[in-house]
Coordinates of C-alpha atoms and ligand atoms in Angstrom, one line a residue:
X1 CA 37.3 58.3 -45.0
X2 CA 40.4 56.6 -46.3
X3 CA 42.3 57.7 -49.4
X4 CA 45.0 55.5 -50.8
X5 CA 47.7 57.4 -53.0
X6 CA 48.7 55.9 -56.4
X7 CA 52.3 53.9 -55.8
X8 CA 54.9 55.9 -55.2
X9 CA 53.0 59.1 -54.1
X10 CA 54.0 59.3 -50.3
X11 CA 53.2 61.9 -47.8
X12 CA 56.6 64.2 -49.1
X13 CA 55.0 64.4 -52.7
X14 CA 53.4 67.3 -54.5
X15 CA 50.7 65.4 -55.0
X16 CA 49.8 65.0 -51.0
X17 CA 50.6 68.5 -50.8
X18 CA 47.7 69.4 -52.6
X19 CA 45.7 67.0 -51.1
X20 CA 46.3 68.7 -47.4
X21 CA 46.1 72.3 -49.1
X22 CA 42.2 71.3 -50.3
X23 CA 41.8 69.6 -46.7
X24 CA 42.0 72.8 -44.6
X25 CA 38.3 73.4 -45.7
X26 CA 37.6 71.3 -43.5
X27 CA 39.4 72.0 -40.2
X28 CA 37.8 69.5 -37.7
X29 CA 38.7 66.7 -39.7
X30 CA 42.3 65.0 -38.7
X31 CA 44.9 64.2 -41.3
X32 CA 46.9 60.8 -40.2
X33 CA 49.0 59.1 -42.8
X34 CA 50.0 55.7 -42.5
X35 CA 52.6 54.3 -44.9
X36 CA 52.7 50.3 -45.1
X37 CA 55.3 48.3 -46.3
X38 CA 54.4 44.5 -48.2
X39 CA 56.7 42.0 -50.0
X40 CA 55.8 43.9 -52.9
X41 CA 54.9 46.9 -52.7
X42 CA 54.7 50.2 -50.4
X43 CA 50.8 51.6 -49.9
X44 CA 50.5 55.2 -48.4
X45 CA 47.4 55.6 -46.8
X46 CA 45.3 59.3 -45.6
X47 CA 42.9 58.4 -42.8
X48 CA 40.4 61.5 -42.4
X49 CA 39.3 61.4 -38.9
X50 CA 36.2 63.3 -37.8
X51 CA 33.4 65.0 -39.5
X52 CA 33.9 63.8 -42.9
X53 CA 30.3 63.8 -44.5
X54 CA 30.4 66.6 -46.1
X55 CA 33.6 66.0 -48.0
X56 CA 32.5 65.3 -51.0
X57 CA 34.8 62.0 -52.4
X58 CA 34.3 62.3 -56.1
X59 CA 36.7 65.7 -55.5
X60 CA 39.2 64.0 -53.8
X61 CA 39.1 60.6 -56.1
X62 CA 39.7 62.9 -59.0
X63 CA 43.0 64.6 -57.5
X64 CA 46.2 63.6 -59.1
X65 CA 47.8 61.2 -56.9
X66 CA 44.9 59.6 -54.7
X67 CA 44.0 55.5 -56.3
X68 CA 41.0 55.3 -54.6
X69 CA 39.1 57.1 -51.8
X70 CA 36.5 55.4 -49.8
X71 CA 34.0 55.9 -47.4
X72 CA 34.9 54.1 -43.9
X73 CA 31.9 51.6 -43.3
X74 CA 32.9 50.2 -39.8
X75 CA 34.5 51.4 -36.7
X76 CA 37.6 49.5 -37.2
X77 CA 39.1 51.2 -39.8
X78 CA 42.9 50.6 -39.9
X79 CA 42.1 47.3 -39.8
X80 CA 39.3 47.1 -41.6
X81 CA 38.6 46.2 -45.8
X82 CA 35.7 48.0 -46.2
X83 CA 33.9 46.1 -48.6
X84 CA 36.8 47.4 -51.7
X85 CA 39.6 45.2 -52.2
X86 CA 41.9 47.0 -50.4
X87 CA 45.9 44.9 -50.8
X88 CA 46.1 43.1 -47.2
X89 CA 49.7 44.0 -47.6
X90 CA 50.8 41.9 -44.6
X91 CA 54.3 41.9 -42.6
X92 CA 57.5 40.7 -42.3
X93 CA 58.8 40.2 -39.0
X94 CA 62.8 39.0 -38.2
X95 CA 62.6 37.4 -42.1
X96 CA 59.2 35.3 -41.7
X97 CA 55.9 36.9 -43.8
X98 CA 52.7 36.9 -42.6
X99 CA 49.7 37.9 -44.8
X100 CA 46.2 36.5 -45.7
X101 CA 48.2 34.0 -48.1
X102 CA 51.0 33.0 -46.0
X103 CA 50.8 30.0 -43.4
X104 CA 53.1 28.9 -40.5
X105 CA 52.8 26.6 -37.6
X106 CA 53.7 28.2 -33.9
X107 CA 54.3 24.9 -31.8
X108 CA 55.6 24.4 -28.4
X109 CA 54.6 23.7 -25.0
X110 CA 51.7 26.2 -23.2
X111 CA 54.1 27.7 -20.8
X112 CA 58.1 27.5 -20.3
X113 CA 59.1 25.1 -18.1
X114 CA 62.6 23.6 -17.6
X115 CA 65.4 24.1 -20.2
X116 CA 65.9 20.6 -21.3
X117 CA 61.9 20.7 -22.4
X118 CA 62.5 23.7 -24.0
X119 CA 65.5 22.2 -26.1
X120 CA 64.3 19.7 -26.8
X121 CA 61.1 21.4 -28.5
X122 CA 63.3 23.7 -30.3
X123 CA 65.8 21.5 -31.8
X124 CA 61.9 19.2 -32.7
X125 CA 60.7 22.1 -34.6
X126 CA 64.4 22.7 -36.2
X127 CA 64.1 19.3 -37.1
X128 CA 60.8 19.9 -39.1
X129 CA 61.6 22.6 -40.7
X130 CA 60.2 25.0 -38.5
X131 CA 61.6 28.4 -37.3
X132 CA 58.2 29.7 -35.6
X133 CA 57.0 28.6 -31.8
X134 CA 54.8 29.1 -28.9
X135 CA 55.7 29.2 -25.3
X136 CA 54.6 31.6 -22.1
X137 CA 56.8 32.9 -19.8
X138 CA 54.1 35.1 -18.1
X139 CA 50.8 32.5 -17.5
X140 CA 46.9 34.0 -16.9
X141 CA 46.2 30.8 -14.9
X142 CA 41.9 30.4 -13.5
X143 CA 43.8 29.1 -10.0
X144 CA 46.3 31.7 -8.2
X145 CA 48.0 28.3 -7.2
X146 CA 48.5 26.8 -9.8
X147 CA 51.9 27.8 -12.1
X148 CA 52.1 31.4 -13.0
X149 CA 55.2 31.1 -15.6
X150 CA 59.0 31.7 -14.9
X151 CA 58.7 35.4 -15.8
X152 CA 61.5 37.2 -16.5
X153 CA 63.7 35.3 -15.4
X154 CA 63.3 32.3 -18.1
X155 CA 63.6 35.1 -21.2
X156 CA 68.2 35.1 -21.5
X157 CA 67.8 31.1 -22.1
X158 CA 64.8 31.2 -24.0
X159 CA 65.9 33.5 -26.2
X160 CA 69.8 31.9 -26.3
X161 CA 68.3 28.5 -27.2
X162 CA 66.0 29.8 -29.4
X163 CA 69.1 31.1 -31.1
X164 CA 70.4 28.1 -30.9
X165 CA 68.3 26.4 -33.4
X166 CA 67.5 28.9 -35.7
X167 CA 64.0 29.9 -34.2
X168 CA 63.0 33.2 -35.6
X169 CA 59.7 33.9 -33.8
X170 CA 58.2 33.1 -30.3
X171 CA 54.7 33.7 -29.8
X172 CA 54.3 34.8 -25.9
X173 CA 51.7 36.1 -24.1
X174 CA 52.4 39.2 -21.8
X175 CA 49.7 40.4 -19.8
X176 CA 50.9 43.4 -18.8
X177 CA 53.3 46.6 -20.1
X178 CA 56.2 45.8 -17.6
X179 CA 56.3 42.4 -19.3
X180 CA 57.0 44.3 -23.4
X181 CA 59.6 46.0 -21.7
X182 CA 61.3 42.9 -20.0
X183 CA 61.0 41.0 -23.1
X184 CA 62.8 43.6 -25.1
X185 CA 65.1 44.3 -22.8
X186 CA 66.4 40.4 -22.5
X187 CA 66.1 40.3 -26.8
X188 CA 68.7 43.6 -26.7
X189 CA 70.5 42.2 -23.8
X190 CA 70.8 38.8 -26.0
X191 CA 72.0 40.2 -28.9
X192 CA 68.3 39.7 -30.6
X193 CA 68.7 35.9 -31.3
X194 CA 65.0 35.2 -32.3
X195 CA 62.1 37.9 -32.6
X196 CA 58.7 37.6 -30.1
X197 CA 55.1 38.3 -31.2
X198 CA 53.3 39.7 -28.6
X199 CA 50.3 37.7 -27.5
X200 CA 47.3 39.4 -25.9
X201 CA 45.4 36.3 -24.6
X202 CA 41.7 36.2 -24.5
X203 CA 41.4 37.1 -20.7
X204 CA 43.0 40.3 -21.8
X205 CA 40.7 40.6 -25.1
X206 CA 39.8 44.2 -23.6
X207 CA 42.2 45.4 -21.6
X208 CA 42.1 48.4 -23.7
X209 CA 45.6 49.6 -21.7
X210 CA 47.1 46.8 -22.7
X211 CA 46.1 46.8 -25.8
X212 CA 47.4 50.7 -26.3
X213 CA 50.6 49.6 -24.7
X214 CA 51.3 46.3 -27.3
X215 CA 50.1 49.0 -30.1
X216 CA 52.2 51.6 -29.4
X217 CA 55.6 49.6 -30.1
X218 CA 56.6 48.9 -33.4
X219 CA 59.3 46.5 -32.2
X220 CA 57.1 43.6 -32.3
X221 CA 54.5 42.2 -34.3
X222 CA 50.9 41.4 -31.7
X223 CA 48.9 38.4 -31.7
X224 CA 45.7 39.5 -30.5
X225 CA 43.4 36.2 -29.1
X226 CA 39.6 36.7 -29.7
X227 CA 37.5 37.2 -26.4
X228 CA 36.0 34.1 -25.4
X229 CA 33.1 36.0 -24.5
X230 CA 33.4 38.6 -26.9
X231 CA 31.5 39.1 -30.1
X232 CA 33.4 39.0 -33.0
X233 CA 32.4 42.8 -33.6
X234 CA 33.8 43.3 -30.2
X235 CA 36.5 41.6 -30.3
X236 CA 37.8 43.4 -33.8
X237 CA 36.6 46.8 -32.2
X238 CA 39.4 45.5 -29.4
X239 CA 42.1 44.5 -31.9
X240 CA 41.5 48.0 -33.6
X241 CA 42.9 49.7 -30.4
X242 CA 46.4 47.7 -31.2
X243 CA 46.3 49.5 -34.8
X244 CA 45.1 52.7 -33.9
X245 CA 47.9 53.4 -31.3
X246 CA 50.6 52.4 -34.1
X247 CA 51.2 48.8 -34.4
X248 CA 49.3 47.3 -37.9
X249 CA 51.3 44.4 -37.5
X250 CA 48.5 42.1 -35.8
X251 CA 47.6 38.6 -36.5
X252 CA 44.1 37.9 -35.5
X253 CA 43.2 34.4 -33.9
X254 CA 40.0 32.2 -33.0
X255 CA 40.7 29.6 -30.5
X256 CA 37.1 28.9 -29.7
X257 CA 34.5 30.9 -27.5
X258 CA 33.1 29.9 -24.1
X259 CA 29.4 28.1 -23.9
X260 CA 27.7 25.4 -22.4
X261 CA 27.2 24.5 -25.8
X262 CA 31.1 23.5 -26.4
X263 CA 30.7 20.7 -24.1
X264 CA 32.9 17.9 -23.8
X265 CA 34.9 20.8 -25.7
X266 CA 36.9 23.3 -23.3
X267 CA 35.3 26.4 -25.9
X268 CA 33.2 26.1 -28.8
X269 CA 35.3 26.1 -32.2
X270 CA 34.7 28.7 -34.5
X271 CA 36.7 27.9 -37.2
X272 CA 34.3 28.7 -39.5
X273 CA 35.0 32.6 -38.7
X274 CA 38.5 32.5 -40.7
X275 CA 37.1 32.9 -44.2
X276 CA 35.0 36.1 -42.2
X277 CA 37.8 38.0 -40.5
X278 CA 39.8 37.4 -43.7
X279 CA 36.7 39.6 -45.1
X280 CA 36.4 42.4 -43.0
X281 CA 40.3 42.7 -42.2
X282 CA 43.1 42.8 -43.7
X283 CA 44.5 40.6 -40.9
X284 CA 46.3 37.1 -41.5
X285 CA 43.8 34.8 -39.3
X286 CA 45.5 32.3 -36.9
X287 CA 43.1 29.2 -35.1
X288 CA 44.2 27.5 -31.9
X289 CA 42.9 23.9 -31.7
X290 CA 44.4 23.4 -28.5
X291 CA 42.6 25.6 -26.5
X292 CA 39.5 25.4 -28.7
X293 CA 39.2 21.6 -28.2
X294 CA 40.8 21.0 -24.7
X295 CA 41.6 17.4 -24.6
X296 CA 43.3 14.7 -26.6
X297 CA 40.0 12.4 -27.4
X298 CA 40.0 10.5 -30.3
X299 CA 37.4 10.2 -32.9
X300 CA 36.1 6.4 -33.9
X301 CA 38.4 7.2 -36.8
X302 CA 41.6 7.3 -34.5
X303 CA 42.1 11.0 -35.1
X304 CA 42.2 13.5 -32.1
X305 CA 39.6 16.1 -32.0
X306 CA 42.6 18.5 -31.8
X307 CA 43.1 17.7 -35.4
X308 CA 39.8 17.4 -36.9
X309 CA 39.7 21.0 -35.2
X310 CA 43.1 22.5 -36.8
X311 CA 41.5 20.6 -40.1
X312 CA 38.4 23.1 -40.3
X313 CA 40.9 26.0 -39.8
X314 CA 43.5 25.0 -42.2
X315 CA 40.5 23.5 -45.4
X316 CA 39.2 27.1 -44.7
X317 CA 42.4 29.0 -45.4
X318 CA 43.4 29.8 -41.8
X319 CA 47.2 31.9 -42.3
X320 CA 48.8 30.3 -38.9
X321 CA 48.5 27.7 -36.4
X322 CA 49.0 28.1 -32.5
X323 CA 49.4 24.3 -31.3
X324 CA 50.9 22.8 -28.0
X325 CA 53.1 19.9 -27.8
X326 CA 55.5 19.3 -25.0
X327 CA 58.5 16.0 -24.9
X328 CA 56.7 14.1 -21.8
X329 CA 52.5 15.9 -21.7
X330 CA 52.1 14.5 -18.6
X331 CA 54.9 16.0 -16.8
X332 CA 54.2 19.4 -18.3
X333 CA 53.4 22.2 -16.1
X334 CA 50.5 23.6 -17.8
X335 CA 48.2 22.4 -20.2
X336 CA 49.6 18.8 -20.6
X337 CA 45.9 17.5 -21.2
X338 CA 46.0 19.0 -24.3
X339 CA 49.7 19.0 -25.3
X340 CA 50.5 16.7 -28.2
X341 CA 53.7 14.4 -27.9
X342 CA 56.5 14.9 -31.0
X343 CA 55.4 11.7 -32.4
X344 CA 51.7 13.2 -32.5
X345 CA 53.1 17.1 -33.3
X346 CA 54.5 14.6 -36.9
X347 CA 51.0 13.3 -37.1
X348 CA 49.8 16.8 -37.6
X349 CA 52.0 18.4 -39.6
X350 CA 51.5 15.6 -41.7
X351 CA 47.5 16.1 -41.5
X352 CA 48.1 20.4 -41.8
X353 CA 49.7 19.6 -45.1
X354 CA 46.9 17.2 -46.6
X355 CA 44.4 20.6 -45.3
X356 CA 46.3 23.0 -46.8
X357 CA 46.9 21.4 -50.2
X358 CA 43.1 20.8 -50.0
X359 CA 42.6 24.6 -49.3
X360 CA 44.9 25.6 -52.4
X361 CA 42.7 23.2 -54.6
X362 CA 39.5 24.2 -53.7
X363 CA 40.6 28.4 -54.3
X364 CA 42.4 27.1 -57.3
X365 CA 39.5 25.1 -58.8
X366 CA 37.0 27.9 -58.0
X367 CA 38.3 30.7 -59.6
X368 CA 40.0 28.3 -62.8
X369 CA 35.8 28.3 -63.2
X370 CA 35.1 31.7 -62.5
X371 CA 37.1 32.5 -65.4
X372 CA 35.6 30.2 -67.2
X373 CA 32.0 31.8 -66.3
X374 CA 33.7 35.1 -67.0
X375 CA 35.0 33.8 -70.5
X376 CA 31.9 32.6 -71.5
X377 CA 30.1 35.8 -71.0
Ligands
LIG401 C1 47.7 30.4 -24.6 O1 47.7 30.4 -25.8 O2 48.7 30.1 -23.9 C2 46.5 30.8 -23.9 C3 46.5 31.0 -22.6 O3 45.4 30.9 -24.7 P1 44.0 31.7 -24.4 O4 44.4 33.1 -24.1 O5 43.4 31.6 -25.8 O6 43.3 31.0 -23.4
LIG402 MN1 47.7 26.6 -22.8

């Protein structure tokens, strides 16, 4: 069971006192209070954990101080909506917000490679108007000789020229604890020049350890990639680990799922999930064309795949976009077949912007005539 507290009731207040006093009726049931903060708005949240059945809600929805209490209908509760509107409050991370209404484009190449690349993708996205980019120092690669990432060792100029052009967040995968700690050491060391959100990728989709480990920082915000093989039940389950060790900062993202079926595709898209996570999280939803699509083909239109791809996330009302692009593809050291150029990178901002004005329209035009329905009643 989850109660939320009226605004400005907090866990200090009279209120909650009374709320714990009534409680201890009920000693096997945990008390954990969560306070979130929004752009607007601070909720405080009581998550009973344990035997609650027999608590009966109306008490506790009549006690002063509690908005709304509501019975937990799925395993992942702090991420969870549970079928009542609860506000997707969202985060704000080193001055960029990310909630369910928010959208921002993480571009850059799939893994760091030599500094002028990485300049020269930085001082691109500047160029843009883009503070927000992708890059992996650390690299899950299928061969064990193929390029594993710089490591460590590539962080104090990443970061510096990251700096450098006014980049405020870095998506980067880590795939395991030593790697939070190196990255946080180098962002101290640099005198915390750009922020990183933490990216679980989907080969790590259950490494439950890993996931406690990103989850029980607050430093940094997580994005946690969907299991390729997972279902999305499973996958959420997973993310819920992040949020139950202490981190509700989490961006969810698709980026396709592996089958036969996705063929000449690398994994099948499954865009059409956004509108669906939206709904049983409160979690901004990211999509990943890249890795969903695999390849630059073209449609008969002249349009890559890639886009159509990032089209059905954006129409859809997808809150971020993980995309690769690298100065010279072919000479990149991972993932070039799928890397766009900067002159292509334009092309699809161009295209994310015709999407997401589409998106606006179609949310605005629906509920203009749900009001009218509503009016006519
Ligand atoms: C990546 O985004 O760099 C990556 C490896 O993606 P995924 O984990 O989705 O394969
Ligand atoms: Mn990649």
């Amino acid at each position: 069971m989850i109660l939320i507290l009226q605004p400005n009731i907090d866990s200090s207040s009279q209120e909650f006192q009374r709320i714990r006093e009534y409680l201890r009726q009920f000693p096997d049931v945990k008390v954990k209070v969560l306070e979130l903060q929004g752009e607007t708005r601070g909720v405080s949240e009581v998550h009973l954990i344990g035997p609650t059945h027999n608590i009966p809600i109306e008490v506790l929805q009549s006690m002063p101080g509690v908005e709304m209490a509501i019975r937990v209908s799925t395993k992942y509760r702090q991420i969870g909506r549970h079928d009542i509107h609860l506000v997707p409050v969202g985060f704000t991370y080193n001055g960029v917000h990310f909630d369910q209404d928010s959208f921002h484009v993480f571009a850059g190449p799939c893994a760091v490679d030599t500094p002028e690349y990485v300049e020269a993708t930085f001082k691109f996205l500047k160029e843009h108007g883009l503070v927000t980019a992708r890059m992996g120092a650390y690299k899950p690669r299928t061969s064990p000789y193929d390029f594993q990432g710089h490591g460590a060792k590539c962080l104090p100029w990443v970061f510096e020229l990251a700096g450098k052009y006014g980049i405020k967040v870095i998506a980067m995968e880590v795939l395991k604890e030593q790697h939070i700690d190196e990255i946080q050491e180098e962002l101290e060391k640099a005198g915390r020049p750009t922020g990183v959100m933490l990216q679980i990728g989907t080969r790590n989709a259950q490494n439950f350890e890993l996931l406690k480990a990103v989850g029980s920082q607050t430093d940094h915000p997580v994005l946690y990639k969907r299991g390729m093989g997972l279902t999305l039940e499973e996958s959420l389950n997973a993310c819920e680990y992040i949020a139950s060790a202490g981190n509700r900062n989490i961006v969810f993202c698709l980026r396709g799922v592996k089958s036969q079926m996705a063929a000449p595709h690398r994994n099948l898209v499954d865009f059409a999930h956004v509108p669906v996570v939206k709904r049983l999280t409160r979690l901004p939803v990211c999509v990943d064309p890249s890795h969903s699509v695999g390849s630059k083909a073209h449609g008969p239109d002249g349009l890559m795949e890639i886009f159509h791809a990032s089209a059905q996330g954006v129409v859809v009302g997808a809150n971020m976009m993980l995309v690769e692009c690298h100065p010279e593809p072919e000479a990149a050291w991972c993932d070039g077949q799928q890397s766009l150029t900067f002159k292509e990178m334009e092309q699809l901002l161009a295209d994310i912007a015709v999407m997401r004005e589409a998106y606006e329209k179609r949310v605005e035009t629906f509920s203009r005539s749900m009001v009218e329905d509503m009016t006519k009643e």
